[in-house]
Short mmCIF file of C-alpha atoms in Angstrom, two decimals:
data_model
loop_
_atom_site.label_atom_id
_atom_site.label_comp_id
_atom_site.label_asym_id
_atom_site.label_seq_id
_atom_site.Cartn_x
_atom_site.Cartn_y
_atom_site.Cartn_z
CA UNK A 23 -9.93 -1.35 45.22
CA UNK A 24 -11.52 2.22 43.85
CA UNK A 25 -7.74 3.10 43.93
CA UNK A 26 -7.46 0.24 41.23
CA UNK A 27 -10.84 0.41 39.57
CA UNK A 28 -9.35 4.08 38.51
CA UNK A 29 -5.76 3.18 37.28
CA UNK A 30 -8.04 0.76 34.86
CA UNK A 31 -9.96 3.05 33.22
CA UNK A 32 -7.00 5.83 32.97
CA UNK A 33 -5.40 2.81 30.95
CA UNK A 34 -7.54 1.66 28.97
CA UNK A 35 -8.81 5.50 27.83
CA UNK A 36 -5.35 5.91 27.21
CA UNK A 37 -4.50 2.55 25.23
CA UNK A 38 -8.27 3.91 22.96
CA UNK A 39 -6.77 6.89 22.19
CA UNK A 40 -3.50 4.91 21.39
CA UNK A 41 -4.87 2.81 19.04
CA UNK A 42 -7.51 5.22 17.12
CA UNK A 43 -4.87 7.29 16.57
CA UNK A 44 -2.76 4.21 14.80
CA UNK A 45 -5.62 3.42 12.93
CA UNK A 46 -5.79 7.03 11.53
CA UNK A 47 -2.06 6.95 10.38
CA UNK A 48 -2.01 3.80 9.03
CA UNK A 49 -5.33 4.50 7.38
CA UNK A 50 -4.51 7.23 5.52
CA UNK A 51 -0.61 5.26 5.14
CA UNK A 52 0.47 4.22 1.70
CA UNK A 53 0.21 1.10 2.08
CA UNK A 54 -1.90 -1.07 -0.07
CA UNK A 55 -5.65 -1.63 0.78
CA UNK A 56 -6.19 -4.92 1.94
CA UNK A 57 -3.15 -4.60 4.60
CA UNK A 58 -4.46 -1.00 5.71
CA UNK A 59 -8.57 -2.26 6.44
CA UNK A 60 -7.42 -4.96 7.75
CA UNK A 61 -4.82 -3.43 9.99
CA UNK A 62 -7.29 -0.39 11.13
CA UNK A 63 -10.47 -2.88 11.47
CA UNK A 64 -7.89 -4.99 13.56
CA UNK A 65 -6.94 -1.38 15.58
CA UNK A 66 -10.57 -0.62 15.83
CA UNK A 67 -12.17 -3.86 17.45
CA UNK A 68 -9.10 -4.02 20.13
CA UNK A 69 -10.86 -0.58 21.09
CA UNK A 70 -14.12 -1.72 20.58
CA UNK A 71 -12.92 -4.08 23.02
CA UNK A 72 -11.90 -2.28 25.70
CA UNK A 73 -14.89 0.33 25.31
CA UNK A 74 -16.98 -2.30 26.79
CA UNK A 75 -15.00 -3.28 29.37
CA UNK A 76 -14.50 0.44 30.42
CA UNK A 77 -17.00 1.31 33.72
CA UNK A 78 -17.57 4.81 32.30
CA UNK A 79 -18.49 3.85 28.74
CA UNK A 80 -21.11 1.14 30.29
CA UNK A 81 -23.31 3.69 31.25
CA UNK A 82 -23.23 5.53 27.82
CA UNK A 83 -24.59 3.20 25.81
CA UNK A 84 -26.18 4.21 23.03
CA UNK A 85 -27.54 3.02 19.27
CA UNK A 86 -24.24 2.52 18.41
CA UNK A 87 -23.42 -0.26 21.23
CA UNK A 88 -24.66 -2.61 19.18
CA UNK A 89 -22.39 -2.50 16.84
CA UNK A 90 -19.33 -1.50 19.21
CA UNK A 91 -20.10 -5.29 20.53
CA UNK A 92 -19.77 -6.88 16.79
CA UNK A 93 -16.24 -4.95 16.26
CA UNK A 94 -14.91 -6.81 19.88
CA UNK A 95 -16.70 -10.07 19.53
CA UNK A 96 -15.04 -9.70 15.39
CA UNK A 97 -11.61 -8.89 16.11
CA UNK A 98 -10.15 -12.59 16.48
CA UNK A 99 -11.06 -13.42 13.02
CA UNK A 100 -10.01 -9.86 12.14
CA UNK A 101 -6.67 -11.11 13.44
CA UNK A 102 -6.94 -14.05 11.97
CA UNK A 103 -7.15 -12.81 8.84
CA UNK A 104 -4.61 -9.99 9.34
CA UNK A 105 -1.84 -12.76 9.40
CA UNK A 106 -2.42 -14.17 6.58
CA UNK A 107 -2.19 -10.88 4.24
CA UNK A 108 0.60 -9.89 6.47
CA UNK A 109 2.26 -12.94 5.41
CA UNK A 110 0.78 -13.03 1.86
CA UNK A 111 -0.56 -16.60 2.41
CA UNK A 112 -3.85 -17.79 1.24
CA UNK A 113 -6.85 -17.29 3.19
CA UNK A 114 -9.41 -20.51 2.97
CA UNK A 115 -12.92 -18.85 2.83
CA UNK A 116 -14.49 -21.52 4.27
CA UNK A 117 -12.44 -20.82 7.73
CA UNK A 118 -13.27 -17.11 6.92
CA UNK A 119 -17.39 -17.42 5.71
CA UNK A 120 -17.54 -19.83 9.16
CA UNK A 121 -15.83 -17.64 11.81
CA UNK A 122 -18.10 -14.98 10.65
CA UNK A 123 -20.97 -16.82 11.12
CA UNK A 124 -20.50 -17.76 14.59
CA UNK A 125 -19.40 -14.06 15.35
CA UNK A 126 -23.05 -12.83 13.85
CA UNK A 127 -24.67 -15.80 15.16
CA UNK A 128 -23.43 -14.78 18.62
CA UNK A 129 -23.43 -11.46 18.60
CA UNK A 130 -27.15 -11.67 16.96
CA UNK A 131 -28.23 -13.86 20.22
CA UNK A 132 -26.99 -11.32 22.78
CA UNK A 133 -30.04 -9.35 21.59
CA UNK A 134 -33.04 -12.48 20.64
CA UNK A 135 -32.06 -15.18 23.50
CA UNK A 136 -33.12 -13.80 26.61
CA UNK A 137 -32.56 -17.97 28.38
CA UNK A 138 -29.04 -17.37 30.06
CA UNK A 139 -28.16 -21.07 29.63
CA UNK A 140 -28.49 -20.80 25.93
CA UNK A 141 -26.60 -17.41 26.00
CA UNK A 142 -23.88 -19.07 28.02
CA UNK A 143 -23.24 -22.04 25.64
CA UNK A 144 -23.35 -19.40 22.49
CA UNK A 145 -21.11 -17.52 23.63
CA UNK A 146 -18.91 -20.62 24.61
CA UNK A 147 -19.11 -21.56 21.05
CA UNK A 148 -18.06 -18.64 20.00
CA UNK A 149 -14.71 -18.38 22.39
CA UNK A 150 -13.71 -21.61 21.46
CA UNK A 151 -13.71 -20.84 17.80
CA UNK A 152 -12.58 -17.47 18.25
CA UNK A 153 -9.50 -19.00 20.17
CA UNK A 154 -8.84 -21.43 17.55
CA UNK A 155 -8.50 -18.81 15.16
CA UNK A 156 -6.16 -16.58 17.31
CA UNK A 157 -3.84 -19.93 18.22
CA UNK A 158 -3.55 -20.49 14.05
CA UNK A 159 -2.63 -16.34 13.66
CA UNK A 160 0.12 -17.01 16.26
CA UNK A 161 1.14 -20.30 14.46
CA UNK A 162 1.59 -17.99 10.81
CA UNK A 163 3.66 -15.73 12.57
CA UNK A 164 5.82 -19.16 13.86
CA UNK A 165 6.48 -20.92 10.94
CA UNK A 166 6.46 -17.74 8.71
CA UNK A 167 9.18 -15.25 10.57
CA UNK A 168 12.49 -16.58 9.17
CA UNK A 169 11.11 -15.75 5.31
CA UNK A 170 11.35 -11.64 5.42
CA UNK A 171 14.66 -10.51 4.57
CA UNK A 172 14.25 -6.98 5.68
CA UNK A 173 14.95 -7.17 9.78
CA UNK A 174 13.53 -4.88 10.54
CA UNK A 175 9.96 -5.08 8.84
CA UNK A 176 9.91 -9.35 9.90
CA UNK A 177 10.79 -8.65 13.64
CA UNK A 178 7.87 -6.35 13.31
CA UNK A 179 5.17 -8.31 11.10
CA UNK A 180 6.17 -11.72 13.63
CA UNK A 181 5.42 -8.76 17.31
CA UNK A 182 3.20 -7.42 16.46
CA UNK A 183 1.39 -10.82 14.99
CA UNK A 184 2.11 -12.29 18.49
CA UNK A 185 1.73 -9.36 21.12
CA UNK A 186 -1.77 -8.65 19.84
CA UNK A 187 -2.21 -12.68 19.60
CA UNK A 188 -0.76 -13.24 22.99
CA UNK A 189 -3.08 -10.21 24.67
CA UNK A 190 -6.44 -11.88 23.08
CA UNK A 191 -5.05 -15.20 23.77
CA UNK A 192 -5.29 -14.08 27.42
CA UNK A 193 -8.67 -12.32 26.78
CA UNK A 194 -10.29 -14.99 26.24
CA UNK A 195 -9.31 -17.33 28.72
CA UNK A 196 -9.84 -15.18 31.53
CA UNK A 197 -13.28 -14.62 29.99
CA UNK A 198 -13.82 -18.39 29.73
CA UNK A 199 -12.63 -19.16 33.24
CA UNK A 200 -14.22 -15.82 35.65
CA UNK A 201 -17.49 -15.83 33.16
CA UNK A 202 -18.00 -13.73 30.05
CA UNK A 203 -19.67 -10.46 31.62
CA UNK A 204 -16.51 -10.36 34.72
CA UNK A 205 -15.96 -7.01 36.28
CA UNK A 206 -13.71 -7.50 38.93
CA UNK A 207 -10.82 -4.89 38.83
CA UNK A 208 -8.37 -7.76 39.51
CA UNK A 209 -9.35 -10.12 36.52
CA UNK A 210 -9.50 -6.65 34.08
CA UNK A 211 -6.55 -4.90 35.74
CA UNK A 212 -3.71 -7.52 34.11
CA UNK A 213 -5.50 -7.13 30.81
CA UNK A 214 -5.59 -3.51 30.50
CA UNK A 215 -1.73 -3.92 31.67
CA UNK A 216 -1.27 -6.39 29.04
CA UNK A 217 -3.05 -4.21 25.68
CA UNK A 218 -1.49 -0.60 27.35
CA UNK A 219 2.19 -2.42 27.28
CA UNK A 220 1.31 -3.59 23.27
CA UNK A 221 -0.17 -0.82 22.53
CA UNK A 222 2.69 1.20 23.30
CA UNK A 223 4.99 -1.31 21.72
CA UNK A 224 2.35 -1.18 18.59
CA UNK A 225 2.48 2.61 18.21
CA UNK A 226 6.83 3.15 18.41
CA UNK A 227 7.16 0.48 15.51
CA UNK A 228 4.05 1.93 12.98
CA UNK A 229 4.19 5.92 13.89
CA UNK A 230 7.28 6.56 12.18
CA UNK A 231 5.87 6.30 8.44
CA UNK A 232 8.67 3.69 7.51
CA UNK A 233 7.63 2.13 3.81
CA UNK A 234 9.42 -0.86 4.74
CA UNK A 235 6.90 -1.71 7.40
CA UNK A 236 4.23 -2.00 5.93
CA UNK A 237 4.48 -3.48 2.30
CA UNK A 238 3.24 -3.75 -0.90
CA UNK A 239 3.74 -7.31 -1.78
CA UNK A 240 3.10 -6.45 -5.89
CA UNK A 241 5.42 -4.06 -5.78
CA UNK A 242 8.73 -4.80 -7.56
CA UNK A 243 11.29 -5.73 -5.07
CA UNK A 244 14.54 -3.15 -4.91
CA UNK A 245 16.89 -3.40 -7.52
CA UNK A 246 20.01 -4.99 -6.84
CA UNK A 247 22.84 -2.92 -5.73
CA UNK A 248 26.17 -4.34 -7.81
CA UNK A 249 29.17 -3.68 -6.63
CA UNK A 250 29.52 -6.74 -3.93
CA UNK A 251 32.27 -6.25 -0.66
CA UNK A 252 35.25 -8.96 -1.13
CA UNK A 253 32.78 -10.51 2.11
CA UNK A 254 29.97 -10.81 -0.14
CA UNK A 255 31.73 -12.58 -2.77
CA UNK A 256 32.30 -14.63 -0.90
CA UNK A 257 29.62 -15.79 0.50
CA UNK A 258 27.65 -15.49 -3.21
CA UNK A 259 30.28 -18.24 -4.34
CA UNK A 260 29.34 -20.73 -1.61
CA UNK A 261 25.38 -19.81 -2.00
CA UNK A 262 25.84 -20.29 -6.10
CA UNK A 263 27.53 -23.40 -5.35
CA UNK A 264 24.49 -24.61 -2.98
CA UNK A 265 21.76 -23.94 -5.40
CA UNK A 266 24.09 -25.35 -8.69
CA UNK A 267 23.86 -28.83 -6.02
CA UNK A 268 20.34 -28.49 -5.62
CA UNK A 269 19.93 -27.36 -1.84
CA UNK A 270 16.37 -25.96 -2.81
CA UNK A 271 14.95 -29.49 -3.24
CA UNK A 272 15.03 -29.76 0.53
CA UNK A 273 11.76 -29.55 1.93
CA UNK A 274 11.13 -27.03 4.59
CA UNK A 275 14.77 -25.20 3.79
CA UNK A 276 14.93 -21.84 5.77
CA UNK A 277 17.42 -19.14 5.60
CA UNK A 278 18.70 -20.23 8.59
CA UNK A 279 19.51 -23.17 8.16
CA UNK A 280 20.88 -22.21 4.29
CA UNK A 281 22.75 -19.84 6.17
CA UNK A 282 24.28 -22.82 9.09
CA UNK A 283 25.23 -24.81 5.55
CA UNK A 284 27.30 -22.12 3.71
CA UNK A 285 29.17 -21.18 7.42
CA UNK A 286 27.66 -17.61 7.77
CA UNK A 287 25.71 -15.80 9.70
CA UNK A 288 21.83 -15.53 9.02
CA UNK A 289 21.41 -11.66 8.53
CA UNK A 290 24.74 -11.60 6.01
CA UNK A 291 22.90 -14.29 4.26
CA UNK A 292 19.30 -11.56 4.11
CA UNK A 293 21.30 -8.13 3.63
CA UNK A 294 23.13 -10.64 0.19
CA UNK A 295 19.57 -12.03 -1.30
CA UNK A 296 17.24 -9.04 -0.25
CA UNK A 297 20.01 -5.87 -1.10
CA UNK A 298 22.30 -7.73 -3.72
CA UNK A 299 20.16 -10.14 -5.50
CA UNK A 300 17.09 -8.40 -4.82
CA UNK A 301 14.41 -10.37 -3.55
CA UNK A 302 12.16 -9.60 -1.52
CA UNK A 303 11.79 -12.60 0.19
CA UNK A 304 13.40 -16.48 0.96
CA UNK A 305 10.31 -18.25 -0.42
CA UNK A 306 10.69 -15.86 -3.67
CA UNK A 307 14.54 -16.99 -3.88
CA UNK A 308 13.95 -20.16 -3.53
CA UNK A 309 10.48 -20.06 -5.97
CA UNK A 310 12.78 -19.31 -8.87
CA UNK A 311 15.34 -21.79 -8.86
CA UNK A 312 12.16 -24.35 -8.37
CA UNK A 313 10.09 -23.52 -10.61
CA UNK A 314 13.01 -23.01 -12.98
CA UNK A 315 14.01 -27.02 -12.64
CA UNK A 316 10.02 -27.59 -12.91
CA UNK A 317 9.91 -25.99 -15.95
CA UNK A 318 12.38 -28.56 -17.51
CA UNK A 319 10.87 -31.29 -16.01
CA UNK A 320 7.46 -30.98 -16.95
CA UNK A 321 9.09 -30.58 -20.52
CA UNK A 322 11.02 -33.37 -20.30
CA UNK A 323 9.86 -36.37 -22.94
CA UNK A 324 11.55 -38.79 -20.06
CA UNK A 325 9.53 -37.69 -17.22
CA UNK A 326 6.21 -37.66 -19.39
CA UNK A 327 4.86 -39.65 -17.37
CA UNK A 328 5.63 -38.26 -13.63
CA UNK A 329 2.65 -37.00 -12.12
CA UNK A 330 2.75 -33.50 -11.10
CA UNK A 331 2.61 -34.19 -6.98
CA UNK A 332 5.56 -36.00 -7.23
CA UNK A 333 7.35 -32.95 -9.37
CA UNK A 334 6.33 -30.80 -6.53
CA UNK A 335 7.25 -33.49 -3.54
CA UNK A 336 10.87 -33.64 -5.89
CA UNK A 337 11.48 -30.03 -5.68
CA UNK A 338 10.74 -29.01 -1.74
CA UNK A 339 7.40 -28.66 -1.65
CA UNK A 340 5.04 -30.26 1.35
CA UNK A 341 2.17 -30.28 -1.08
CA UNK A 342 0.14 -29.68 -4.36
CA UNK A 343 -1.31 -26.54 -3.81
CA UNK A 344 1.75 -24.34 -2.80
CA UNK A 345 3.53 -25.48 -6.09
CA UNK A 346 0.41 -25.32 -8.35
CA UNK A 347 -0.12 -21.17 -6.49
CA UNK A 348 3.97 -20.40 -7.68
CA UNK A 349 3.87 -22.16 -10.45
CA UNK A 350 1.18 -19.95 -11.77
CA UNK A 351 2.31 -16.95 -9.94
CA UNK A 352 5.60 -17.19 -11.66
CA UNK A 353 4.34 -18.45 -15.50
CA UNK A 354 0.68 -17.90 -15.73
CA UNK A 355 -0.38 -21.45 -15.92
CA UNK A 356 -1.10 -24.13 -13.83
CA UNK A 357 1.59 -26.89 -14.28
CA UNK A 358 -0.53 -29.19 -16.26
CA UNK A 359 -1.23 -26.76 -18.98
CA UNK A 360 2.35 -26.16 -19.23
CA UNK A 361 2.74 -30.30 -19.30
CA UNK A 362 0.52 -29.65 -22.29
CA UNK A 363 1.37 -26.55 -24.10
CA UNK A 364 5.15 -27.80 -24.26
CA UNK A 365 4.83 -30.90 -26.00
CA UNK A 366 1.91 -29.51 -28.01
CA UNK A 367 4.60 -27.44 -29.39
CA UNK A 368 6.91 -30.64 -29.46
CA UNK A 369 3.94 -32.57 -31.90
#
């Protein structure tokens, strides 16, 4: 048992060192500040959890121990926020604030509440909320896995969230089964091994200073390359025909489904849209066609009574919110304001 404990401690210390090194590299990198901050916070949160569970550190508690506990408990919430920033999704402020309140209340309760039952139920609520946040982050990674057009970055974005998410999921489940303060090495060693492998994979991917991996979503897309090969010309002609036929109006259209319809490998279609046509992701490619048609519909007297929601649904959006967001990003106006302005010009 002592040998297992020694292995567990050594792996945790190595993982902590690697995580701090990765955090330093990312923090000094050129990625946009929100992504850098979320990445560093996530890595520090995982390091804090490993610190709390490492026996050698339990004897060295100091004035900053409470901060380490808070960082560890906040890791699921940081992962949730990180997934939203990485996949360019709108952050729901209500969820963010609610998760932060639960985390802070739980953290404070361990220092202020002496009743074991109250502390148990508070911890149980916090683990339950954390479980939901991690599951949501994993769902985002799976759903958005096809949108990025750069294959290397797509694999990293999805893989990183899934690896960290599954590790956090396993930690939460083990804690809920064995108790929140378990110290049995037979329960902690599998967690340590999973985290250790995840850290090695993360280090191998992120310690490259590759600008494509953590990128600036506000940066302009790369300029399209002018010359098309014969195979690319044929594929582009098929793509142009499908778009002219209105394939972009299909709800839930993925690049995989479009590639299958065109009879082309998915990676070739990704390369064409990104490297030759100059789009950063598949959503931007679809939105350009959808918003162009939406502007025509909104200014059409024959469709003046057509609700904006109906236009959004007919153009392939699953709800009004993503349509409004995409339309405002493209035009600087809400769809209803654009319609009013269009008819004001005609009067």
